[in-house]
Coordinates of C-alpha atoms and ligand atoms in Angstrom, one line a residue:
M1 CA -55.7 95.0 91.8
N2 CA -53.5 92.2 90.4
R3 CA -51.4 93.4 87.6
E4 CA -47.9 93.0 86.3
G5 CA -45.4 95.6 87.3
V6 CA -44.7 98.3 84.6
L7 CA -41.1 98.8 83.3
Y8 CA -40.5 102.5 82.7
V9 CA -37.3 102.8 80.8
I10 CA -35.9 106.4 80.7
S11 CA -32.8 107.4 78.7
A12 CA -31.1 110.7 78.0
P13 CA -27.7 112.1 77.1
S14 CA -25.7 112.5 80.3
G15 CA -26.5 116.0 81.7
A16 CA -30.1 116.2 80.5
G17 CA -31.3 115.9 84.0
K18 CA -32.9 112.5 83.9
T19 CA -31.5 111.2 87.3
T20 CA -32.9 114.4 89.0
L21 CA -36.3 113.8 87.2
C22 CA -36.4 110.1 88.4
K23 CA -35.6 111.3 91.9
E24 CA -38.4 113.8 91.7
I25 CA -41.1 111.4 90.8
I26 CA -40.1 108.3 92.8
D27 CA -41.9 109.6 96.0
K28 CA -45.0 110.6 94.2
F29 CA -45.8 107.0 93.2
P30 CA -45.9 104.6 96.1
N31 CA -45.8 101.5 93.9
L32 CA -42.8 102.7 91.9
R33 CA -39.2 101.6 92.6
H34 CA -35.9 102.8 91.2
S35 CA -34.0 100.0 89.6
V36 CA -30.3 100.0 91.2
S37 CA -27.8 99.0 88.3
Y38 CA -24.5 97.3 88.6
T39 CA -21.6 99.2 87.3
T40 CA -17.8 99.0 87.0
R41 CA -17.5 102.8 87.2
T42 CA -15.8 104.2 90.2
P43 CA -18.2 105.9 92.7
R44 CA -18.5 109.6 92.6
S45 CA -18.3 111.6 95.9
G46 CA -21.6 111.1 97.8
E47 CA -22.7 108.0 95.9
V48 CA -23.7 105.1 98.1
H49 CA -23.3 101.4 97.2
G50 CA -26.7 99.7 96.9
R51 CA -28.5 103.0 96.7
D52 CA -27.1 104.7 93.6
Y53 CA -25.4 101.7 92.1
F54 CA -24.0 98.3 93.0
F55 CA -20.3 99.1 92.4
V56 CA -18.5 95.9 91.2
G57 CA -15.1 95.1 89.6
K58 CA -14.7 94.1 85.9
E59 CA -14.2 90.5 86.8
E60 CA -17.5 90.2 88.9
F61 CA -19.3 92.1 86.1
K62 CA -18.1 89.6 83.5
R63 CA -19.0 86.7 85.7
M64 CA -22.6 88.1 86.0
V65 CA -22.7 88.6 82.1
D66 CA -21.6 85.0 81.6
A67 CA -24.1 83.7 84.2
G68 CA -26.9 85.4 82.4
E69 CA -27.7 87.5 85.5
F70 CA -28.4 90.7 83.5
A71 CA -31.7 91.6 81.8
E72 CA -29.5 94.0 79.8
W73 CA -26.0 95.3 80.0
A74 CA -23.9 97.8 78.0
E75 CA -20.6 99.6 77.8
V76 CA -21.3 103.2 78.2
H77 CA -18.6 106.0 78.2
G78 CA -15.9 103.3 78.8
N79 CA -17.6 101.6 81.7
F80 CA -20.0 98.7 82.1
Y81 CA -23.5 99.0 83.4
G82 CA -26.3 96.3 83.8
T83 CA -29.7 95.6 85.2
S84 CA -30.4 92.7 87.4
L85 CA -32.7 90.1 85.7
A86 CA -33.8 88.6 89.1
T87 CA -34.8 92.0 90.5
L88 CA -36.7 93.0 87.3
K89 CA -38.6 89.6 87.2
E90 CA -39.4 89.8 90.9
C91 CA -40.9 93.3 90.7
R92 CA -42.8 92.6 87.6
S93 CA -44.5 89.4 89.1
Q94 CA -45.2 91.3 92.3
G95 CA -46.8 94.2 90.6
I96 CA -44.2 96.6 91.5
D97 CA -43.4 99.3 88.8
L98 CA -39.7 99.9 88.2
I99 CA -38.0 102.9 86.7
L100 CA -34.8 102.1 84.9
D101 CA -32.3 104.9 84.2
I102 CA -30.4 103.3 81.4
D103 CA -28.7 104.1 78.1
C104 CA -30.2 103.5 74.6
Q105 CA -28.2 100.2 74.0
G106 CA -29.7 98.7 77.1
A107 CA -33.2 100.1 76.4
R108 CA -33.1 98.3 73.0
Q109 CA -32.2 95.1 74.5
L110 CA -35.2 95.4 77.0
K111 CA -37.5 96.4 74.2
S112 CA -36.7 93.1 72.3
R113 CA -36.9 91.1 75.4
F114 CA -39.8 92.2 77.4
E115 CA -43.4 93.3 76.5
G116 CA -45.2 96.3 77.8
G117 CA -42.4 98.5 78.7
V118 CA -42.8 102.3 78.4
Y119 CA -39.8 104.0 76.8
I120 CA -39.2 107.7 77.7
F121 CA -36.3 109.9 76.3
V122 CA -35.2 113.0 78.1
L123 CA -33.8 115.7 75.8
P124 CA -31.9 118.8 76.8
P125 CA -33.2 122.0 75.2
S126 CA -29.9 122.2 73.1
I127 CA -26.3 120.8 73.0
A128 CA -25.0 124.2 74.2
E129 CA -27.1 123.8 77.3
L130 CA -26.1 120.3 77.7
R131 CA -22.5 121.3 77.8
R132 CA -23.1 124.1 80.2
R133 CA -25.0 121.8 82.6
L134 CA -22.1 119.2 82.5
D135 CA -19.5 121.9 83.0
T136 CA -21.4 123.5 86.0
R137 CA -22.2 120.2 87.8
S138 CA -18.4 119.6 87.8
L139 CA -18.8 115.9 88.6
D140 CA -16.5 114.8 85.9
T141 CA -13.1 115.8 84.4
A142 CA -12.9 117.8 81.2
E143 CA -12.0 114.7 79.3
V144 CA -14.9 112.8 80.6
I145 CA -17.2 115.7 79.7
E146 CA -15.9 115.9 76.2
R147 CA -16.5 112.2 75.7
R148 CA -20.1 112.6 77.0
I149 CA -20.8 115.5 74.7
N150 CA -19.4 113.6 71.7
N151 CA -21.7 110.7 72.5
A152 CA -24.7 112.9 72.9
A153 CA -25.5 113.4 69.2
G154 CA -25.7 109.5 68.6
E155 CA -27.9 109.1 71.6
I156 CA -30.2 111.8 70.7
K157 CA -30.8 110.1 67.3
E158 CA -32.1 107.1 69.1
S159 CA -35.0 109.2 70.7
R160 CA -37.1 108.6 67.6
W161 CA -38.1 105.1 68.6
Y162 CA -39.0 105.9 72.2
D163 CA -42.8 106.3 73.2
Y164 CA -42.4 109.6 74.8
I165 CA -39.9 112.5 74.5
I166 CA -39.6 115.1 77.3
V167 CA -37.6 118.2 76.7
N168 CA -36.1 119.2 80.1
D169 CA -36.0 122.9 79.7
D170 CA -37.9 124.1 82.7
F171 CA -37.6 121.3 85.3
E172 CA -41.0 121.7 86.9
V173 CA -42.6 121.4 83.5
A174 CA -40.5 118.3 82.7
A175 CA -41.3 116.7 86.0
E176 CA -45.0 117.2 85.4
Q177 CA -44.8 115.8 82.0
L178 CA -43.1 112.6 83.4
K179 CA -45.7 112.2 86.1
S180 CA -48.4 112.5 83.4
V181 CA -46.9 109.7 81.4
L182 CA -46.9 107.5 84.5
I183 CA -50.4 108.3 85.3
A184 CA -51.6 107.8 81.8
E185 CA -49.8 104.4 81.6
Q186 CA -51.5 103.2 84.8
C187 CA -54.9 103.7 83.0
R188 CA -53.9 101.8 79.8
T189 CA -56.6 99.3 79.0
S190 CA -54.3 96.4 78.2
R191 CA -52.9 96.7 81.8
L192 CA -56.3 96.9 83.4
L193 CA -58.4 94.3 81.5
A194 CA -57.2 91.2 83.4
S195 CA -57.9 92.6 86.9
L196 CA -61.2 94.3 85.8
A197 CA -62.5 91.2 84.4
A198 CA -63.2 89.9 87.9
T199 CA -65.6 92.8 88.6
F200 CA -67.0 93.6 85.1
D201 CA -68.1 91.6 82.2
I202 CA -65.5 93.2 79.7
Ligands
5GP1 P1 -23.5 107.6 85.0 O1 -22.1 107.1 85.0 O2 -23.5 109.2 84.7 O3 -24.2 107.3 86.3 O4 -24.3 106.9 83.9 C1 -23.9 106.9 82.6 C2 -24.9 106.3 81.6 O5 -25.1 104.9 82.0 C3 -26.3 106.9 81.8 O6 -26.7 107.2 80.4 C4 -27.1 105.9 82.5 O7 -28.5 106.0 82.0 C5 -26.5 104.6 82.0 N1 -26.8 103.5 82.8 C6 -26.9 103.4 84.1 N2 -27.2 102.2 84.6 C7 -27.4 101.4 83.5 C8 -27.7 100.1 83.2 O8 -28.0 99.3 84.2 N3 -27.7 99.7 81.9 C9 -27.4 100.5 80.9 N4 -27.5 99.9 79.7 N5 -27.1 101.8 81.0 C10 -27.1 102.2 82.3

């Protein structure tokens, strides 16, 4: 069936579990790809250039901004992050669905720029639980964790304009909910009409 690729935009405060959720569903949908962002953040141990992120210097990032190479970009927790416009356009035109793990500022930019995106917000069960998760994953320094917790309240306020909210208390349940959103969106009438018109008089 010929249809435009769907943009799934997923945001959450750091530590809510959105990256794990995205990893969990990516293999379940053969037509779904994870969008690899560009960032000026230094790689964490185990992160691979081109798989987790494209790690670039500030100069290169700025050059890309000036050249209009980003579909959206934002400064998050003191680092820059952006989504390649070329990749996004290519996937959409080839009918490949993309999942973008990006912050609320970037999500807002995409919402105003592209039609038909699906906006999903992942919430932790509470701020206390968010702090506990950030502390136990020990990926970041105490200072970075503090900054991320302070930013969380502002980010959570943004959830009100998203299409779906998933509360990640029990991971299995949250993963099922995310899968259900994707399945439902595949059946959305507006996405199917053009391709079905070849077979049916609708
Ligand atoms: P982290 O440094 O923990 O990988 O990501 C920090 C934040 O940056 C997360 O909220 C993540 O969703 C966001 N982020 C990652 N890539 C992008 C991007 O391309 N654009 C925007 N706007 N945010 C991003």
